[in-house]
Amino acid sequence: MKAVVVAAGEGSRMRMTAGKEPFPKPLLPLLGLRIIERVFLAARKAGIKEFVVVIGYRGDEIRRYLGDGSKWGLKIQYAFNEHWLNGNGYSLLAAKPYLESENRFLLLMADHIFEPNLLKHFLQFTDDEIKKVQSDKNLHFLAVDACPEKVTDLEEATKVYTRAGKIIALGKEIKDFNGVDCGIFNFGAGIFETVEKSLKDSGGSLSEALQLVVKTGNLRPFEFKNYYWHDIDQKKDLQQARQKLLQHLLPKKDGIVSRYFNRPISLTITSVLANLSATPNIISFFSFSLCLLGGVLFALGYPLAGGLLAQLASIIDGVDGEIARLKFQESLFGAYLDSILDRYGDAALIGGLTAGSLLGGASSPSFVLIMGFLALTASPLSMLAKEKYANLTGKTYNPLELDGYLRYFPFNRDGRLALIMLGGVFNQLTATLLLLALLTNLQAIYRLFVVRQNLG
Ligand SMILES: O=P(O)(O)O[C@H]1[C@@H](O)[C@@H](OP(=O)(O)O[C@@H]2[C@@H](O)[C@H](O)[C@@H](O)[C@H](O)[C@@H]2O)[C@H](O)[C@@H](O)[C@@H]1O
Ligand SMILES: Nc1ccn([C@@H]2O[C@H](COP(=O)(O)O)[C@@H](O)[C@H]2O)c(=O)n1
């Protein structure tokens, strides 16, 4: 399916300087990517690879920056809307020649960022609905945010009133509404005729043209509540979109130390790194190198430095995933590399603790060696248990769900590295090894029972 992206308007409400803006609004930077890039990459993640970009105001600059789309593995064509000072209806019609062979197409806004899963589930919904009808040429769909109270600039938003699976009313001025138009449409080819019919009365406004469709009951809502999207109209919207993007980087699997200590720091680092070219894999290696250096410092008798580096490594180990999600750079290899490097990083730290304790004159070297051995052996078992469970059941092992009360203890990596940090700060290397050995082996044994209970 092709997607039309409307990028023709001037975006005058985004005025940020007295003179000429450095970029037309779709090309404004937002956490390392241009706004319109985020639209393309979110749509690509939902399976859309072909786009028709409707340009107008400073369209040449947009076209020069985006090119043919091949740098993202996309195909981008361009339609010029000479009436770009008027409504989106003219933009839609400008794209018509590029959609002659399409029964259906998406319409997206160049200044509306959205979560990929929103579009993915919208497409699943529309596919299911289209299967129920004979002809879908004049059946159209709109993704509707069913939580209007969460929409920041409700006054400017196009409100929607839905009832019994149909859109009953749509417009900026309607008083009775239970949703907001988030700017994601799935149109049948018949929409062009509707828009052409309404042009002289609607002045080119797409919302006005859609009133004709609303009257026929053929504008259906995909009502959602928990996906993020943001309409970037004014300067304040850019800051709000930035905050929304950063907050949605947090994975659900985070442990307590990660969620409440590491992430506030890692997100700050990520918001800066996003504008640089550091890739997730480079950051993963950097996190590992911090573990290596920390292990060496423990061995050489610098426990404070070793402990602080272990905690820094833990924080940076969250940044790699945040950058990957923020800049659409997630990869299977990266996920694999991240996990393997974490194992080697743990081993470097445990090895350093053991060496540091022995070289520091531990009273019972054999006890230290046994604790080091047990901690080294069981440390990878946390990941191994989760991966084996996922492999056997096809379900992700979420420690927050399955680990019961253990989830409040430092069993996962974020907790273990925090323990190592404390051991370094208080120079209690042997006690740290003892705790690690106990915790990791207890976790491994506990999860045996959890898995047995869940595997049946
Ligand atoms: O010992 P566990 O916790 O099971 O190891 C998991 C860990 O390697 C995960 O890596 P990730 O980068 O997602 O975890 C980070 C932690 O290592 C940091 O300490 C924390 O601050 C950061 O927020 C992340 O949670 C792997 O993805 C898992 O596969 C592995 O089980
Ligand atoms: N080099 C990398 C590192 C990570 N990822 C992705 O991030 C996930 C881990 O996220 P955290 O916030 O917990 O670090 C990992 O599973 C990958 O999906 C990546 O792609 N490349």
Short mmCIF file of C-alpha atoms in Angstrom, two decimals, residues 139-455:
data_model
loop_
_atom_site.label_atom_id
_atom_site.label_comp_id
_atom_site.label_asym_id
_atom_site.label_seq_id
_atom_site.Cartn_x
_atom_site.Cartn_y
_atom_site.Cartn_z
CA LEU A 139 -15.17 3.17 2.50
CA HIS A 140 -12.67 5.27 4.38
CA PHE A 141 -11.02 5.01 7.79
CA LEU A 142 -9.53 7.47 10.26
CA ALA A 143 -7.42 6.67 13.32
CA VAL A 144 -9.12 8.40 16.24
CA ASP A 145 -7.49 9.10 19.59
CA ALA A 146 -10.24 8.09 22.02
CA CYS A 147 -8.57 9.99 24.87
CA PRO A 148 -9.13 13.64 23.84
CA GLU A 149 -8.22 14.72 27.37
CA LYS A 150 -4.64 13.66 26.66
CA VAL A 151 -4.35 15.77 23.49
CA THR A 152 -2.26 18.84 24.32
CA ASP A 153 -3.68 21.42 21.89
CA LEU A 154 -7.33 20.33 21.84
CA GLU A 155 -8.54 23.72 20.63
CA GLU A 156 -6.54 23.39 17.40
CA ALA A 157 -7.28 19.67 16.95
CA THR A 158 -9.91 18.25 14.61
CA LYS A 159 -12.45 16.71 16.96
CA VAL A 160 -14.47 13.59 16.16
CA TYR A 161 -17.74 12.20 17.47
CA THR A 162 -18.12 8.44 16.97
CA ARG A 163 -21.09 6.19 17.66
CA ALA A 164 -21.64 2.48 16.91
CA GLY A 165 -18.46 2.20 14.88
CA LYS A 166 -19.14 5.21 12.68
CA ILE A 167 -17.95 8.81 12.66
CA ILE A 168 -21.03 10.95 13.21
CA ALA A 169 -19.33 14.36 13.29
CA LEU A 170 -15.88 15.75 12.52
CA GLY A 171 -14.46 19.24 12.75
CA LYS A 172 -12.44 21.72 14.81
CA GLU A 173 -15.54 23.51 16.07
CA ILE A 174 -17.82 20.60 17.08
CA LYS A 175 -18.82 20.75 20.75
CA ASP A 176 -19.82 17.13 21.31
CA PHE A 177 -16.84 14.89 20.66
CA ASN A 178 -15.31 11.72 22.06
CA GLY A 179 -12.16 11.54 20.00
CA VAL A 180 -9.52 13.44 18.04
CA ASP A 181 -8.40 13.00 14.43
CA CYS A 182 -4.70 12.00 14.62
CA GLY A 183 -4.04 12.56 10.92
CA ILE A 184 -3.80 8.92 9.80
CA PHE A 185 -6.31 7.96 7.08
CA ASN A 186 -6.90 4.88 4.97
CA PHE A 187 -8.79 6.06 1.87
CA GLY A 188 -10.58 4.15 -0.88
CA ALA A 189 -9.97 5.42 -4.41
CA GLY A 190 -13.41 7.03 -4.37
CA ILE A 191 -12.17 9.80 -2.06
CA PHE A 192 -10.88 11.82 -5.02
CA GLU A 193 -14.35 12.20 -6.51
CA THR A 194 -15.69 13.28 -3.12
CA VAL A 195 -12.96 15.90 -2.66
CA GLU A 196 -13.38 17.21 -6.22
CA LYS A 197 -17.13 17.56 -5.65
CA SER A 198 -16.63 19.55 -2.46
CA LEU A 199 -13.80 21.85 -3.60
CA LYS A 200 -15.86 24.91 -4.48
CA ASP A 201 -17.76 24.77 -1.14
CA SER A 202 -14.89 23.58 1.02
CA GLY A 203 -12.13 25.89 -0.22
CA GLY A 204 -9.85 22.87 -0.32
CA SER A 205 -10.31 21.85 3.31
CA LEU A 206 -10.06 18.06 3.66
CA SER A 207 -12.13 18.09 6.85
CA GLU A 208 -14.86 19.94 4.97
CA ALA A 209 -14.72 17.43 2.13
CA LEU A 210 -14.99 14.59 4.64
CA GLN A 211 -18.31 15.97 5.86
CA LEU A 212 -19.80 14.44 2.68
CA VAL A 213 -18.32 11.05 3.64
CA VAL A 214 -19.52 11.41 7.24
CA LYS A 215 -23.07 11.95 5.95
CA THR A 216 -22.93 8.61 4.09
CA GLY A 217 -21.64 6.84 7.21
CA ASN A 218 -18.59 5.68 5.26
CA LEU A 219 -15.92 7.27 7.43
CA ARG A 220 -15.14 4.61 10.02
CA PRO A 221 -13.00 5.20 13.17
CA PHE A 222 -10.12 3.09 14.42
CA GLU A 223 -10.40 4.18 18.05
CA PHE A 224 -7.24 3.84 20.12
CA LYS A 225 -6.14 4.93 23.60
CA ASN A 226 -2.57 3.93 24.35
CA TYR A 227 -0.47 4.90 21.37
CA TYR A 228 1.45 8.14 21.20
CA TRP A 229 1.22 10.65 18.39
CA HIS A 230 1.83 14.40 18.26
CA ASP A 231 0.83 17.17 15.91
CA ILE A 232 3.78 19.55 15.64
CA ASP A 233 2.27 22.92 14.75
CA GLN A 234 4.05 25.37 17.02
CA LYS A 235 7.39 25.65 18.80
CA LYS A 236 5.91 24.30 22.08
CA ASP A 237 4.73 21.22 20.19
CA LEU A 238 8.35 20.42 19.30
CA GLN A 239 9.31 20.31 23.01
CA GLN A 240 6.24 18.26 23.86
CA ALA A 241 6.96 15.82 21.03
CA ARG A 242 10.55 15.50 22.29
CA GLN A 243 9.38 14.64 25.79
CA LYS A 244 6.81 12.17 24.44
CA LEU A 245 9.44 10.42 22.29
CA LEU A 246 11.89 10.12 25.20
CA GLN A 247 9.29 8.81 27.64
CA HIS A 248 8.23 6.11 25.18
CA LEU A 249 11.77 4.72 25.04
CA LEU A 250 11.41 2.93 28.39
CA PRO A 251 11.02 -0.83 28.00
CA LYS A 252 8.47 -2.62 30.19
CA LYS A 253 11.07 -5.13 31.42
CA ASP A 254 13.11 -2.64 33.45
CA GLY A 255 14.10 -3.54 37.00
CA ILE A 256 13.78 -1.10 39.90
CA VAL A 257 17.35 0.25 39.71
CA SER A 258 17.07 0.68 35.95
CA ARG A 259 13.66 2.34 36.05
CA TYR A 260 14.20 4.75 38.95
CA PHE A 261 17.94 5.44 38.88
CA ASN A 262 19.52 4.54 35.55
CA ARG A 263 16.85 5.66 33.08
CA PRO A 264 16.54 9.32 34.21
CA ILE A 265 20.28 9.61 33.56
CA SER A 266 20.41 7.47 30.42
CA LEU A 267 17.51 9.38 28.82
CA THR A 268 19.41 12.64 29.36
CA ILE A 269 22.50 11.15 27.74
CA THR A 270 20.36 9.77 24.90
CA SER A 271 18.77 13.17 24.23
CA VAL A 272 22.27 14.55 23.61
CA LEU A 273 23.73 11.53 21.79
CA ALA A 274 20.68 11.46 19.48
CA ASN A 275 22.12 14.44 17.61
CA LEU A 276 25.46 12.69 17.11
CA SER A 277 26.32 9.71 14.95
CA ALA A 278 26.97 7.19 17.75
CA THR A 279 25.26 3.94 16.75
CA PRO A 280 23.67 1.51 19.25
CA ASN A 281 26.42 -1.05 18.61
CA ILE A 282 29.17 1.48 19.32
CA ILE A 283 27.41 2.39 22.56
CA SER A 284 27.09 -1.30 23.49
CA PHE A 285 30.83 -1.72 23.01
CA PHE A 286 31.46 1.41 25.06
CA SER A 287 29.34 0.02 27.91
CA PHE A 288 31.34 -3.23 27.75
CA SER A 289 34.65 -1.34 27.76
CA LEU A 290 33.57 0.45 30.93
CA CYS A 291 32.96 -2.95 32.56
CA LEU A 292 36.39 -4.12 31.40
CA LEU A 293 38.08 -1.02 32.81
CA GLY A 294 36.09 -1.36 36.02
CA GLY A 295 37.24 -4.96 36.42
CA VAL A 296 40.85 -3.95 35.89
CA LEU A 297 40.56 -1.16 38.47
CA PHE A 298 39.04 -3.57 41.00
CA ALA A 299 41.98 -5.94 40.42
CA LEU A 300 44.53 -3.14 40.75
CA GLY A 301 43.11 -2.01 44.08
CA TYR A 302 40.90 0.94 43.05
CA PRO A 303 37.49 -0.32 44.26
CA LEU A 304 35.80 3.11 44.30
CA ALA A 305 36.68 3.80 40.66
CA GLY A 306 35.80 0.23 39.73
CA GLY A 307 32.40 0.49 41.42
CA LEU A 308 31.52 3.83 39.84
CA LEU A 309 32.51 2.55 36.40
CA ALA A 310 30.28 -0.51 36.89
CA GLN A 311 27.30 1.76 37.55
CA LEU A 312 28.16 4.01 34.60
CA ALA A 313 28.38 0.93 32.38
CA SER A 314 24.92 -0.07 33.59
CA ILE A 315 23.49 3.34 32.70
CA ILE A 316 25.16 3.38 29.28
CA ASP A 317 23.83 -0.14 28.68
CA GLY A 318 20.39 1.46 28.66
CA VAL A 319 21.44 4.19 26.23
CA ASP A 320 22.20 1.74 23.40
CA GLY A 321 18.62 0.49 23.37
CA GLU A 322 17.18 3.97 23.78
CA ILE A 323 19.12 5.28 20.79
CA ALA A 324 18.14 2.17 18.82
CA ARG A 325 14.44 2.77 19.47
CA LEU A 326 14.63 6.56 19.14
CA LYS A 327 16.37 6.53 15.74
CA PHE A 328 14.78 3.37 14.33
CA GLN A 329 18.18 1.61 14.50
CA GLU A 330 17.08 -1.51 16.34
CA SER A 331 18.60 -4.68 14.91
CA LEU A 332 18.54 -8.38 15.76
CA PHE A 333 22.33 -8.42 15.68
CA GLY A 334 22.41 -5.44 18.02
CA ALA A 335 20.12 -7.18 20.50
CA TYR A 336 22.38 -10.25 20.33
CA LEU A 337 25.58 -8.22 20.63
CA ASP A 338 24.17 -6.25 23.57
CA SER A 339 23.37 -9.43 25.48
CA ILE A 340 26.68 -11.16 24.75
CA LEU A 341 28.73 -8.10 25.66
CA ASP A 342 26.76 -7.85 28.91
CA ARG A 343 27.86 -11.36 29.80
CA TYR A 344 31.50 -10.56 29.13
CA GLY A 345 31.10 -7.31 31.03
CA ASP A 346 29.72 -9.16 34.05
CA ALA A 347 32.60 -11.63 33.85
CA ALA A 348 35.17 -8.81 33.73
CA LEU A 349 33.69 -7.22 36.84
CA ILE A 350 33.37 -10.48 38.79
CA GLY A 351 36.90 -11.43 37.74
CA GLY A 352 38.14 -8.02 38.86
CA LEU A 353 36.34 -8.30 42.22
CA THR A 354 37.86 -11.74 42.78
CA ALA A 355 41.38 -10.63 41.83
CA GLY A 356 41.05 -7.43 43.86
CA SER A 357 39.92 -9.36 46.92
CA LEU A 358 42.74 -11.91 46.62
CA LEU A 359 45.43 -9.31 45.88
CA GLY A 360 44.01 -7.18 48.65
CA GLY A 361 44.93 -9.92 51.12
CA ALA A 362 41.59 -11.66 51.71
CA SER A 363 41.70 -13.74 54.89
CA SER A 364 40.33 -16.83 53.10
CA PRO A 365 41.50 -17.02 49.45
CA SER A 366 39.71 -20.33 48.90
CA PHE A 367 36.40 -18.78 50.04
CA VAL A 368 36.95 -15.87 47.62
CA LEU A 369 37.72 -18.25 44.77
CA ILE A 370 34.60 -20.32 45.46
CA MET A 371 32.38 -17.23 45.65
CA GLY A 372 33.93 -15.85 42.48
CA PHE A 373 33.39 -19.15 40.71
CA LEU A 374 29.74 -19.39 41.83
CA ALA A 375 29.01 -15.78 40.85
CA LEU A 376 30.75 -16.19 37.49
CA THR A 377 28.85 -19.40 36.77
CA ALA A 378 25.40 -18.15 37.72
CA SER A 379 25.58 -14.59 36.40
CA PRO A 380 24.74 -15.56 32.77
CA LEU A 381 21.96 -17.88 33.98
CA SER A 382 19.56 -14.94 34.32
CA MET A 383 19.64 -14.29 30.60
CA LEU A 384 19.86 -18.00 29.79
CA ALA A 385 16.75 -18.78 31.83
CA LYS A 386 14.75 -16.03 30.13
CA GLU A 387 15.90 -16.94 26.63
CA LYS A 388 15.29 -20.69 27.18
CA TYR A 389 11.81 -19.95 28.55
CA ALA A 390 11.06 -17.79 25.51
CA ASN A 391 12.42 -20.50 23.22
CA LEU A 392 10.28 -23.22 24.82
CA THR A 393 7.07 -21.24 25.27
CA GLY A 394 7.26 -18.60 22.54
CA LYS A 395 6.51 -16.06 25.28
CA THR A 396 8.82 -13.35 26.63
CA TYR A 397 9.97 -13.95 30.19
CA ASN A 398 9.09 -10.70 31.94
CA PRO A 399 10.78 -10.72 35.37
CA LEU A 400 8.28 -8.17 36.62
CA GLU A 401 5.48 -10.68 36.00
CA LEU A 402 7.09 -14.04 36.68
CA ASP A 403 9.74 -13.38 39.34
CA GLY A 404 7.19 -12.64 42.06
CA TYR A 405 8.70 -10.87 45.06
CA LEU A 406 12.20 -11.53 43.69
CA ARG A 407 11.58 -8.67 41.27
CA TYR A 408 12.19 -6.32 44.22
CA PHE A 409 15.68 -7.77 44.74
CA PRO A 410 18.83 -7.00 42.71
CA PHE A 411 18.76 -10.22 40.67
CA ASN A 412 18.72 -8.77 37.17
CA ARG A 413 21.70 -7.03 35.69
CA ASP A 414 20.72 -3.53 36.76
CA GLY A 415 20.49 -4.72 40.35
CA ARG A 416 23.69 -6.76 40.21
CA LEU A 417 25.73 -3.87 38.82
CA ALA A 418 24.32 -1.57 41.49
CA LEU A 419 25.47 -4.11 44.07
CA ILE A 420 28.94 -4.13 42.52
CA MET A 421 28.96 -0.34 42.59
CA LEU A 422 28.14 -0.35 46.33
CA GLY A 423 30.76 -3.03 46.94
CA GLY A 424 33.32 -0.79 45.30
CA VAL A 425 32.23 2.39 47.08
CA PHE A 426 32.35 0.67 50.50
CA ASN A 427 35.37 -1.45 49.55
CA GLN A 428 33.65 -4.71 50.47
CA LEU A 429 34.79 -6.91 47.61
CA THR A 430 34.47 -10.31 49.29
CA ALA A 431 31.03 -9.50 50.70
CA THR A 432 29.95 -8.36 47.23
CA LEU A 433 31.12 -11.63 45.70
CA LEU A 434 29.24 -13.56 48.39
CA LEU A 435 26.03 -11.63 47.71
CA LEU A 436 26.38 -12.02 43.94
CA ALA A 437 26.98 -15.75 44.29
CA LEU A 438 23.97 -16.14 46.57
CA LEU A 439 21.61 -13.92 44.53
CA THR A 440 22.43 -15.32 41.09
CA ASN A 441 22.24 -18.95 42.20
CA LEU A 442 19.08 -18.34 44.25
CA GLN A 443 17.53 -16.69 41.20
CA ALA A 444 18.51 -19.63 38.98
CA ILE A 445 16.98 -22.14 41.43
CA TYR A 446 13.85 -19.99 41.96
CA ARG A 447 13.31 -19.69 38.22
CA LEU A 448 13.48 -23.48 37.92
CA PHE A 449 10.24 -23.58 39.92
CA VAL A 450 8.76 -20.61 38.04
CA VAL A 451 9.44 -22.25 34.69
CA ARG A 452 8.19 -25.65 35.91
CA GLN A 453 4.98 -24.00 37.06
CA ASN A 454 4.52 -22.16 33.75
CA LEU A 455 5.56 -25.03 31.47
#
